[in-house]
Amino acid sequence: MPIPEHIRVTQLDLELNGGCNYKCEMCPQTEGREKSFLKKLPSSVLSKILDDALQYGVESVSLHGSGEPTLNADMPEAVRAVKSRGLKCLSFTNGYRLDEQMSRRLIDAGIDVLRVSAIGSDRDAYHRWMSIDVFEQVRDNVRRFGQLNRDMGGHSEIHLYHLVTDVAREQQEVAAYRSNWIDYTGAFGEIWLMHNWSGGYETPYARHAMAPDPTPRSCGRPFSELLQVRAGGLDGHNAAVVACCMVLGKDGAAVLGHLDDQSIADVVSGDAYEALRAAHRDGRFSDISYCKDCDQLYDLPESLVWSNIPGRVYGQSKISNGLDHRAFVNT
């Protein structure tokens, strides 16, 4: 029997750890995250979710959410759990704890893509935006990961993720990112305009004002085949399903269910999820507290400023190249 379209899930974002060791200027973690979301995802819950997801067509799993995954000592084992089920595995890190031992363990576990967030095109800018003066260390960690992967005969890729911090100096920042990060490390990378974390962050420039069409439209996420799962949850739960990655800082308001004691089908076909989809179908974005001020409601192809990742274009998911752009308007 075909899987109903609204219960098809090809991608999972599974957060391994809700806390972070950075206090980045552009991240809501800096102001403090809701305590109930500062948890680690138990391995038993991870296994339950992965096994459940197999029946809905899952193909890729990204072991990240909004916390730093390398703070979970079991990260390589989580990668193995994903790969043992025949799935593609990715993750997203700030790279600070990506020492030789962790790099070897992740490569050995078979991680497909490790993405490193590095905001700030030089040492001073990195220190300001990422809150910690480890520009050289992180660059060297990224470069070493690539070399270790080659030496070990692995099939892992390491990608860099950057943001333009001053739109008036966009081309200068792109040139500096390429020289100081991409060329230095030999990694793939991409550079984006900033987003406003569903209205929770005042960016240095108004990205939504740059959109060719000022009319809001659905970002597509409520209808996508991606499920966003936090490590923590409400009322003592783990594995809260939230509306999208952008709701960091307001996770509690965006919870649609919990996968520690519910199935994916229960959550995706539940009343809370359907209410979100209905609001987006009807264009009632102001009815959703975490959607009404989000700059993802405005289509801006130029938000992907530059990339050397083969085939990478605006609108693709970070995981799958084939998904409709409406589901993944931006990072």
Short mmCIF file of N, CA, C and O in Angstrom, two decimals, residues 85-140:
data_model
loop_
_atom_site.label_atom_id
_atom_site.label_comp_id
_atom_site.label_asym_id
_atom_site.label_seq_id
_atom_site.Cartn_x
_atom_site.Cartn_y
_atom_site.Cartn_z
N ARG A 85 21.60 1.32 8.84
CA ARG A 85 20.26 1.17 8.26
C ARG A 85 20.24 1.56 6.79
O ARG A 85 19.17 1.72 6.20
N GLY A 86 21.42 1.74 6.22
CA GLY A 86 21.52 2.03 4.80
C GLY A 86 21.16 3.45 4.42
O GLY A 86 20.79 3.71 3.27
N LEU A 87 21.29 4.38 5.38
CA LEU A 87 20.88 5.77 5.15
C LEU A 87 22.08 6.69 5.01
O LEU A 87 23.15 6.42 5.56
N LYS A 88 21.90 7.78 4.31
CA LYS A 88 22.92 8.81 4.23
C LYS A 88 22.97 9.57 5.54
O LYS A 88 21.92 9.84 6.14
N CYS A 89 24.17 9.91 6.00
CA CYS A 89 24.31 10.58 7.30
C CYS A 89 25.12 11.86 7.16
O CYS A 89 26.21 11.86 6.58
N LEU A 90 24.58 12.94 7.71
CA LEU A 90 25.24 14.23 7.71
C LEU A 90 25.20 14.79 9.12
O LEU A 90 24.48 14.30 9.99
N SER A 91 25.97 15.85 9.36
CA SER A 91 25.86 16.58 10.61
C SER A 91 26.38 17.99 10.41
O SER A 91 26.94 18.33 9.35
N PHE A 92 26.20 18.82 11.44
CA PHE A 92 26.52 20.24 11.38
C PHE A 92 27.18 20.60 12.70
O PHE A 92 26.62 20.34 13.77
N THR A 93 28.38 21.17 12.67
CA THR A 93 29.14 21.44 13.88
C THR A 93 29.84 22.79 13.78
O THR A 93 30.01 23.34 12.68
N ASN A 94 30.25 23.33 14.93
CA ASN A 94 31.08 24.54 14.89
C ASN A 94 32.56 24.19 14.71
O ASN A 94 33.39 25.07 14.50
N GLY A 95 32.89 22.91 14.81
CA GLY A 95 34.24 22.45 14.50
C GLY A 95 35.26 22.58 15.62
O GLY A 95 36.40 22.13 15.46
N TYR A 96 34.87 23.16 16.75
CA TYR A 96 35.83 23.39 17.83
C TYR A 96 36.38 22.08 18.41
O TYR A 96 37.57 21.97 18.71
N ARG A 97 35.51 21.08 18.57
CA ARG A 97 35.91 19.80 19.15
C ARG A 97 36.27 18.75 18.09
O ARG A 97 36.38 17.57 18.39
N LEU A 98 36.46 19.23 16.87
CA LEU A 98 36.78 18.31 15.78
C LEU A 98 38.29 18.05 15.75
O LEU A 98 39.00 18.38 14.80
N ASP A 99 38.77 17.44 16.83
CA ASP A 99 40.19 17.12 16.91
C ASP A 99 40.47 15.85 16.10
O ASP A 99 39.58 15.28 15.48
N GLU A 100 41.72 15.40 16.12
CA GLU A 100 42.06 14.25 15.29
C GLU A 100 41.28 13.00 15.70
O GLU A 100 40.82 12.23 14.85
N GLN A 101 41.12 12.79 17.00
CA GLN A 101 40.42 11.59 17.45
C GLN A 101 38.96 11.60 17.00
O GLN A 101 38.46 10.60 16.45
N MET A 102 38.26 12.71 17.20
CA MET A 102 36.86 12.78 16.78
C MET A 102 36.75 12.66 15.27
O MET A 102 35.85 11.98 14.75
N SER A 103 37.65 13.29 14.54
CA SER A 103 37.62 13.20 13.09
C SER A 103 37.77 11.76 12.62
O SER A 103 37.01 11.28 11.76
N ARG A 104 38.74 11.05 13.20
CA ARG A 104 38.94 9.65 12.81
C ARG A 104 37.71 8.81 13.12
O ARG A 104 37.32 7.95 12.32
N ARG A 105 37.12 9.03 14.29
CA ARG A 105 35.95 8.24 14.67
C ARG A 105 34.77 8.50 13.73
O ARG A 105 34.04 7.57 13.36
N LEU A 106 34.58 9.75 13.33
CA LEU A 106 33.46 10.08 12.44
C LEU A 106 33.69 9.51 11.04
O LEU A 106 32.76 8.99 10.41
N ILE A 107 34.92 9.62 10.56
CA ILE A 107 35.24 9.06 9.24
C ILE A 107 35.09 7.55 9.25
O ILE A 107 34.52 6.94 8.34
N ASP A 108 35.59 6.93 10.32
CA ASP A 108 35.50 5.47 10.44
C ASP A 108 34.05 5.02 10.54
O ASP A 108 33.69 3.94 10.03
N ALA A 109 33.21 5.83 11.17
CA ALA A 109 31.79 5.48 11.29
C ALA A 109 31.05 5.64 9.98
O ALA A 109 29.95 5.10 9.81
N GLY A 110 31.64 6.40 9.05
CA GLY A 110 31.07 6.50 7.72
C GLY A 110 30.23 7.73 7.45
O GLY A 110 29.41 7.73 6.52
N ILE A 111 30.43 8.81 8.23
CA ILE A 111 29.64 10.01 7.98
C ILE A 111 29.85 10.48 6.53
O ILE A 111 30.95 10.44 6.00
N ASP A 112 28.77 10.86 5.89
CA ASP A 112 28.85 11.25 4.48
C ASP A 112 29.30 12.70 4.32
O ASP A 112 30.18 12.99 3.52
N VAL A 113 28.65 13.60 5.06
CA VAL A 113 28.99 15.02 4.97
C VAL A 113 28.99 15.62 6.37
O VAL A 113 28.02 15.45 7.12
N LEU A 114 30.06 16.32 6.71
CA LEU A 114 30.14 17.08 7.95
C LEU A 114 30.24 18.55 7.58
O LEU A 114 31.16 18.96 6.89
N ARG A 115 29.27 19.34 8.04
CA ARG A 115 29.21 20.76 7.72
C ARG A 115 29.71 21.56 8.92
O ARG A 115 29.26 21.34 10.04
N VAL A 116 30.62 22.48 8.67
CA VAL A 116 31.19 23.31 9.73
C VAL A 116 30.72 24.74 9.56
O VAL A 116 30.96 25.38 8.54
N SER A 117 30.03 25.26 10.58
CA SER A 117 29.57 26.64 10.57
C SER A 117 30.71 27.55 11.03
O SER A 117 31.24 27.39 12.13
N ALA A 118 31.08 28.50 10.19
CA ALA A 118 32.17 29.41 10.51
C ALA A 118 31.80 30.80 10.01
O ALA A 118 31.94 31.11 8.83
N ILE A 119 31.28 31.63 10.90
CA ILE A 119 30.83 32.96 10.52
C ILE A 119 31.92 33.97 10.88
O ILE A 119 32.34 34.05 12.04
N GLY A 120 32.35 34.72 9.90
CA GLY A 120 33.47 35.65 10.07
C GLY A 120 34.58 35.28 9.12
O GLY A 120 35.16 34.19 9.23
N SER A 121 34.89 36.16 8.17
CA SER A 121 35.81 35.81 7.11
C SER A 121 37.28 35.93 7.50
O SER A 121 38.15 35.45 6.78
N ASP A 122 37.56 36.57 8.63
CA ASP A 122 38.93 36.62 9.13
C ASP A 122 38.91 36.42 10.65
O ASP A 122 37.84 36.24 11.24
N ARG A 123 40.08 36.46 11.27
CA ARG A 123 40.16 36.14 12.68
C ARG A 123 39.33 37.08 13.56
O ARG A 123 38.60 36.64 14.44
N ASP A 124 39.43 38.37 13.32
CA ASP A 124 38.69 39.33 14.15
C ASP A 124 37.19 39.16 13.98
O ASP A 124 36.44 39.20 14.97
N ALA A 125 36.74 39.00 12.74
CA ALA A 125 35.31 38.84 12.49
C ALA A 125 34.80 37.53 13.09
O ALA A 125 33.70 37.49 13.67
N TYR A 126 35.59 36.48 12.96
CA TYR A 126 35.19 35.19 13.56
C TYR A 126 35.04 35.33 15.07
O TYR A 126 34.06 34.85 15.65
N HIS A 127 35.99 35.96 15.71
CA HIS A 127 35.94 36.15 17.16
C HIS A 127 34.68 36.89 17.56
O HIS A 127 34.02 36.54 18.54
N ARG A 128 34.33 37.94 16.80
CA ARG A 128 33.14 38.71 17.13
C ARG A 128 31.87 37.87 16.99
O ARG A 128 31.05 37.80 17.90
N TRP A 129 31.71 37.22 15.84
CA TRP A 129 30.44 36.55 15.55
C TRP A 129 30.31 35.20 16.23
O TRP A 129 29.20 34.79 16.61
N MET A 130 31.41 34.48 16.41
CA MET A 130 31.34 33.14 16.99
C MET A 130 31.66 33.13 18.49
O MET A 130 31.59 32.09 19.13
N SER A 131 32.05 34.28 19.03
CA SER A 131 32.23 34.48 20.48
C SER A 131 33.50 33.87 21.06
O SER A 131 33.70 33.91 22.27
N ILE A 132 34.34 33.30 20.23
CA ILE A 132 35.52 32.62 20.75
C ILE A 132 36.67 32.77 19.74
O ILE A 132 36.46 32.72 18.52
N ASP A 133 37.87 32.99 20.25
CA ASP A 133 39.02 33.29 19.40
C ASP A 133 39.77 32.01 19.03
O ASP A 133 40.86 31.74 19.52
N VAL A 134 39.15 31.22 18.12
CA VAL A 134 39.76 29.95 17.71
C VAL A 134 39.74 29.81 16.19
O VAL A 134 39.61 28.71 15.65
N PHE A 135 39.85 30.92 15.52
CA PHE A 135 39.84 30.95 14.05
C PHE A 135 40.84 29.96 13.46
O PHE A 135 40.49 29.11 12.62
N GLU A 136 42.08 30.03 13.89
CA GLU A 136 43.12 29.16 13.32
C GLU A 136 42.87 27.70 13.67
O GLU A 136 43.06 26.80 12.84
N GLN A 137 42.43 27.44 14.91
CA GLN A 137 42.19 26.05 15.32
C GLN A 137 41.11 25.40 14.48
O GLN A 137 41.27 24.26 14.02
N VAL A 138 40.01 26.11 14.27
CA VAL A 138 38.91 25.52 13.51
C VAL A 138 39.31 25.32 12.05
O VAL A 138 39.01 24.28 11.45
N ARG A 139 39.99 26.30 11.48
CA ARG A 139 40.46 26.13 10.10
C ARG A 139 41.36 24.90 9.98
O ARG A 139 41.23 24.11 9.04
N ASP A 140 42.25 24.73 10.94
CA ASP A 140 43.16 23.58 10.89
C ASP A 140 42.40 22.27 11.12
O ASP A 140 42.75 21.23 10.53
#
